[in-house]
Coordinates of C-alpha atoms in Angstrom, one line a residue:
M1 CA -6.8 1.5 39.0
T2 CA -9.7 0.6 36.7
I3 CA -12.2 -2.0 37.8
T4 CA -14.5 -3.5 35.1
L5 CA -16.6 -6.5 34.4
R6 CA -15.6 -8.7 31.4
P7 CA -17.8 -11.5 30.1
E8 CA -16.5 -14.9 31.2
S9 CA -19.1 -16.9 29.3
Q10 CA -21.8 -16.5 26.7
E11 CA -25.1 -15.1 27.9
T12 CA -27.6 -18.0 28.2
P13 CA -31.4 -18.2 28.6
T14 CA -32.9 -19.5 31.8
A15 CA -35.6 -22.1 32.2
A16 CA -37.9 -19.4 33.4
G17 CA -37.5 -17.3 30.3
G18 CA -34.9 -14.9 31.7
R19 CA -31.2 -14.5 30.9
T20 CA -28.0 -15.0 32.8
R21 CA -24.3 -14.4 32.4
R22 CA -21.1 -15.0 34.3
W23 CA -18.5 -12.1 34.5
Q24 CA -14.9 -11.7 35.5
I25 CA -14.0 -8.8 37.8
C26 CA -10.9 -7.2 36.3
V27 CA -8.5 -4.6 37.6
N28 CA -6.6 -3.0 34.8
G29 CA -7.6 -5.9 32.6
R30 CA -6.4 -8.6 35.1
P31 CA -9.0 -11.0 36.5
V32 CA -9.3 -10.8 40.3
G33 CA -12.7 -12.4 40.8
G34 CA -16.1 -13.0 39.3
L35 CA -19.9 -12.7 39.7
R36 CA -23.1 -13.7 37.9
T37 CA -26.0 -11.6 36.8
T38 CA -29.5 -13.0 36.1
A39 CA -32.7 -11.5 35.0
V40 CA -35.9 -13.3 36.1
P41 CA -39.4 -12.6 34.7
R42 CA -41.9 -11.7 37.4
G43 CA -45.2 -11.1 35.5
D44 CA -44.4 -8.4 32.9
R45 CA -41.4 -7.2 34.8
L46 CA -37.8 -8.4 35.2
W47 CA -36.1 -8.8 38.5
G48 CA -32.3 -8.9 38.7
E49 CA -30.1 -11.2 40.8
I50 CA -26.5 -10.9 41.7
A51 CA -24.8 -14.2 42.7
E52 CA -21.4 -15.9 43.0
L53 CA -19.7 -12.6 43.8
E54 CA -16.1 -13.4 44.8
V55 CA -13.0 -11.3 45.0
R56 CA -10.0 -13.7 45.0
S57 CA -7.2 -11.1 44.9
G58 CA -6.8 -7.8 46.7
R59 CA -9.7 -8.0 49.1
G60 CA -10.5 -5.0 51.2
R61 CA -9.8 -2.5 48.4
G62 CA -13.3 -1.8 47.3
R63 CA -13.2 -4.1 44.4
G64 CA -16.4 -6.0 45.4
T65 CA -18.2 -2.7 45.9
I66 CA -17.4 -1.4 42.4
A67 CA -18.1 -4.8 40.9
A68 CA -21.6 -5.0 42.5
L69 CA -22.4 -1.5 41.3
A70 CA -21.3 -2.5 37.8
A71 CA -23.5 -5.6 38.0
E72 CA -26.5 -3.3 38.9
E73 CA -25.8 -1.3 35.7
V74 CA -25.8 -4.5 33.7
L75 CA -29.2 -5.4 35.2
R76 CA -30.6 -1.9 34.6
G77 CA -29.5 -2.3 31.0
W78 CA -31.4 -5.6 30.8
G79 CA -34.6 -3.8 32.0
C80 CA -34.7 -5.1 35.6
V81 CA -36.7 -3.0 38.1
R82 CA -35.1 -4.4 41.2
V83 CA -32.2 -6.6 42.3
D84 CA -31.8 -9.3 44.9
A85 CA -28.6 -10.8 46.3
D86 CA -28.7 -14.2 48.0
I87 CA -25.8 -14.2 50.5
P88 CA -24.6 -17.2 52.6
E89 CA -24.9 -16.7 56.3
T90 CA -21.2 -17.2 56.7
A91 CA -20.3 -14.4 54.3
R92 CA -20.3 -11.6 56.9
I93 CA -18.3 -9.2 54.8
A94 CA -20.6 -9.6 51.8
R95 CA -23.7 -9.0 54.0
S96 CA -22.1 -5.8 55.3
L97 CA -21.4 -4.7 51.7
A98 CA -25.0 -5.2 50.7
V99 CA -26.2 -3.0 53.6
T100 CA -23.6 -0.3 52.6
L101 CA -24.9 -0.4 49.0
G102 CA -28.5 0.3 50.2
Y103 CA -29.8 -3.3 50.2
T104 CA -32.4 -4.3 52.8
E105 CA -32.6 -7.8 54.3
R106 CA -36.0 -9.1 53.3
M107 CA -35.8 -12.9 53.7
R108 CA -33.9 -15.7 55.3
N109 CA -33.4 -19.3 54.2
M110 CA -33.4 -21.8 57.0
V111 CA -32.8 -25.6 57.0
K112 CA -33.2 -28.5 59.4
R113 CA -31.9 -32.0 59.4
L114 CA -34.8 -34.3 60.3
D115 CA -34.4 -37.2 62.7
R116 CA -37.7 -38.8 63.7
P117 CA -41.4 -37.9 63.0
P118 CA -42.6 -35.5 65.7
A119 CA -46.0 -36.3 67.3
L120 CA -49.0 -34.2 66.5
P121 CA -51.2 -32.9 69.4
G122 CA -54.4 -34.6 70.1
G123 CA -57.7 -33.4 68.6
V124 CA -56.3 -32.3 65.2
A125 CA -56.1 -34.1 61.9
A126 CA -54.6 -33.3 58.5
R127 CA -56.7 -33.7 55.3
P128 CA -55.5 -33.3 51.7
I129 CA -56.6 -30.2 49.7
D130 CA -58.4 -31.8 46.8
D131 CA -59.4 -30.4 43.4
A132 CA -62.6 -29.0 44.7
A133 CA -61.0 -27.1 47.6
F134 CA -57.9 -26.0 45.6
P135 CA -59.2 -22.8 44.0
A136 CA -60.3 -21.3 47.3
W137 CA -57.1 -22.3 49.0
L138 CA -55.0 -20.9 46.1
A139 CA -56.8 -17.5 46.3
E140 CA -56.0 -17.4 50.1
A141 CA -52.4 -18.5 49.5
K142 CA -51.8 -15.8 46.9
E143 CA -53.2 -13.0 49.1
G144 CA -51.1 -14.2 52.1
Y145 CA -48.0 -14.2 49.9
V146 CA -48.8 -10.7 48.6
R147 CA -49.1 -9.4 52.1
D148 CA -45.7 -10.9 53.0
L149 CA -44.1 -9.4 49.9
L150 CA -45.5 -6.0 50.7
T151 CA -44.1 -6.2 54.2
S152 CA -40.7 -7.2 52.7
G153 CA -40.5 -3.9 50.8
L154 CA -42.1 -4.6 47.4
G155 CA -44.7 -2.4 45.8
E156 CA -48.2 -3.8 45.3
E157 CA -47.8 -4.2 41.5
Q158 CA -44.5 -6.1 41.9
A159 CA -45.9 -8.2 44.8
R160 CA -49.0 -9.3 42.8
A161 CA -47.0 -10.0 39.7
K162 CA -44.6 -12.1 41.6
A163 CA -47.3 -14.0 43.5
E164 CA -49.1 -14.8 40.2
A165 CA -45.9 -16.0 38.5
D166 CA -44.6 -18.0 41.4
H167 CA -47.8 -19.9 42.0
L168 CA -48.3 -20.7 38.3
K169 CA -44.7 -22.0 38.0
L170 CA -44.8 -24.1 41.2
L171 CA -48.4 -25.5 41.0
P172 CA -48.9 -25.9 37.2
L173 CA -51.3 -28.9 37.7
G174 CA -53.1 -27.5 40.7
A175 CA -53.7 -30.0 43.6
G176 CA -52.4 -32.8 41.4
T177 CA -48.9 -31.3 40.9
P178 CA -46.4 -34.1 41.4
G179 CA -44.0 -33.9 44.4
V180 CA -46.3 -31.5 46.3
A181 CA -48.2 -32.1 49.6
L182 CA -51.2 -29.8 50.2
R183 CA -52.8 -30.3 53.6
R184 CA -55.4 -28.5 55.8
L185 CA -55.3 -28.9 59.5
H186 CA -58.7 -29.5 61.1
G187 CA -59.9 -29.6 64.7
A188 CA -63.4 -30.3 66.1
G189 CA -65.1 -27.6 64.0
E190 CA -65.8 -27.5 60.3
E191 CA -63.5 -24.6 59.5
P192 CA -59.8 -25.5 58.9
L193 CA -57.3 -24.3 61.5
G194 CA -54.6 -23.7 58.9
S195 CA -52.9 -25.1 55.8
L196 CA -49.6 -26.4 54.6
W197 CA -48.0 -26.4 51.1
L198 CA -44.9 -28.6 51.0
A199 CA -42.6 -29.3 48.1
L200 CA -41.0 -32.7 48.8
R201 CA -38.0 -32.4 46.5
V202 CA -37.0 -28.9 45.3
R203 CA -33.5 -29.9 44.6
E204 CA -30.6 -32.1 45.7
L205 CA -28.0 -31.2 48.3
S206 CA -24.3 -31.5 47.7
D207 CA -24.4 -35.1 49.0
G208 CA -27.2 -36.0 46.6
A209 CA -29.9 -36.1 49.3
P210 CA -33.2 -34.5 48.4
L211 CA -34.2 -31.2 50.0
G212 CA -37.9 -30.6 50.9
W213 CA -39.2 -27.1 51.2
V214 CA -42.0 -25.5 53.1
M215 CA -43.7 -23.2 50.6
V216 CA -46.6 -22.0 52.8
V217 CA -47.6 -22.4 56.4
E218 CA -50.8 -20.4 57.1
V219 CA -52.9 -20.3 60.3
A220 CA -56.4 -19.1 60.0
D221 CA -56.9 -15.6 61.5
A222 CA -59.4 -16.8 64.1
H223 CA -57.1 -19.6 65.3
R224 CA -53.7 -17.8 65.7
G225 CA -51.8 -17.7 68.9
R226 CA -52.8 -21.3 69.8
G227 CA -49.7 -23.2 68.6
H228 CA -51.2 -24.4 65.2
G229 CA -48.2 -23.0 63.3
R230 CA -45.9 -25.3 65.3
T231 CA -48.3 -28.2 64.6
L232 CA -48.2 -27.5 60.8
M233 CA -44.4 -27.5 60.9
R234 CA -44.5 -30.8 62.7
L235 CA -46.9 -32.1 60.0
A236 CA -44.4 -30.9 57.3
E237 CA -41.6 -32.8 59.0
R238 CA -43.7 -36.0 59.2
E239 CA -44.7 -35.7 55.5
C240 CA -41.0 -35.3 54.5
L241 CA -39.8 -38.3 56.5
A242 CA -42.7 -40.5 55.2
A243 CA -41.4 -39.6 51.7
G244 CA -37.8 -40.5 52.5
V245 CA -36.7 -36.8 52.7
R246 CA -34.5 -36.0 55.7
D247 CA -33.7 -32.3 55.1
L248 CA -36.3 -29.6 55.2
G249 CA -35.9 -25.9 54.3
L250 CA -38.0 -22.8 54.2
N251 CA -38.0 -19.1 53.5
V252 CA -39.1 -16.6 56.1
F253 CA -39.5 -12.9 55.7
S254 CA -37.1 -11.1 58.0
R255 CA -39.7 -8.8 59.5
N256 CA -42.0 -11.7 60.5
E257 CA -40.5 -12.0 64.0
V258 CA -43.1 -14.4 65.3
A259 CA -42.3 -16.9 62.5
V260 CA -38.5 -16.4 62.9
R261 CA -38.8 -17.2 66.6
L262 CA -40.9 -20.3 65.8
Y263 CA -38.4 -21.7 63.4
D264 CA -35.5 -21.0 65.7
S265 CA -37.2 -22.9 68.5
L266 CA -37.8 -25.9 66.2
G267 CA -34.1 -26.2 65.4
Y268 CA -33.9 -24.5 61.9
R269 CA -30.7 -22.7 61.2
V270 CA -30.1 -19.8 58.8
T271 CA -28.1 -20.7 55.7
N272 CA -28.6 -17.6 53.5
R273 CA -30.1 -14.1 53.7
V274 CA -31.7 -12.4 50.7
Y275 CA -31.1 -8.7 50.4
G276 CA -32.8 -6.5 47.8
K277 CA -33.4 -2.9 46.5
Q278 CA -35.1 -1.1 43.8
L279 CA -33.2 -0.3 40.5
L280 CA -35.8 1.8 38.7

């Protein structure tokens, strides 16, 4: 039995400047499933992604394993230094396969359906991050993101390249980027208690409804452990509902157990898990 990948479509460029292609998984030349490989620029490096992996015929015979390994070889050939696989929470077998192949869970996607605006505690207020405050906030946000990426298993060079590329892509116009809410939480003192970066419409769900996304929730070091992270999440939900957005999602690094417990307690449910490993 020979398992191979055969191009199903032409290779196409991505909006981010990478490349992507859909493949058929074939056994002795007969299609039994498919997958997609994508190369994504992260600074001067390429990261690979494996998605849409499905074996439709002859499951349980190692076909998915060999196809995933073949996809890794495609990504190596494209020059990718690491690979991620975004796997639905319901795909238990696929998650088990990723672990078997040496992937490590590094991030979870969580989503919540919003109902009514939650109340904020007394003594705090949210203020916009304006153009004057943006550079200092951005520097702090990048450093926090780098720390999270390092914790998730990336090397420092990879983490800094990804942080730089992601912030440039998502905030091209700084504080004035459309569809973005940047807020700082203040109490009685001058120093902010924490900050929020919220994207109000990252994409549409299957029913056409907009999905908001929490990009950053950061509590100042001196004010941690006092419930301000929960307050910032409540603020995010209020901002979404005020903009007519009723679904809110977020990414959380799997090793950040404090944040995972917070989001669980607020009613967010896991929809996907991201697994990754080094290729080169």
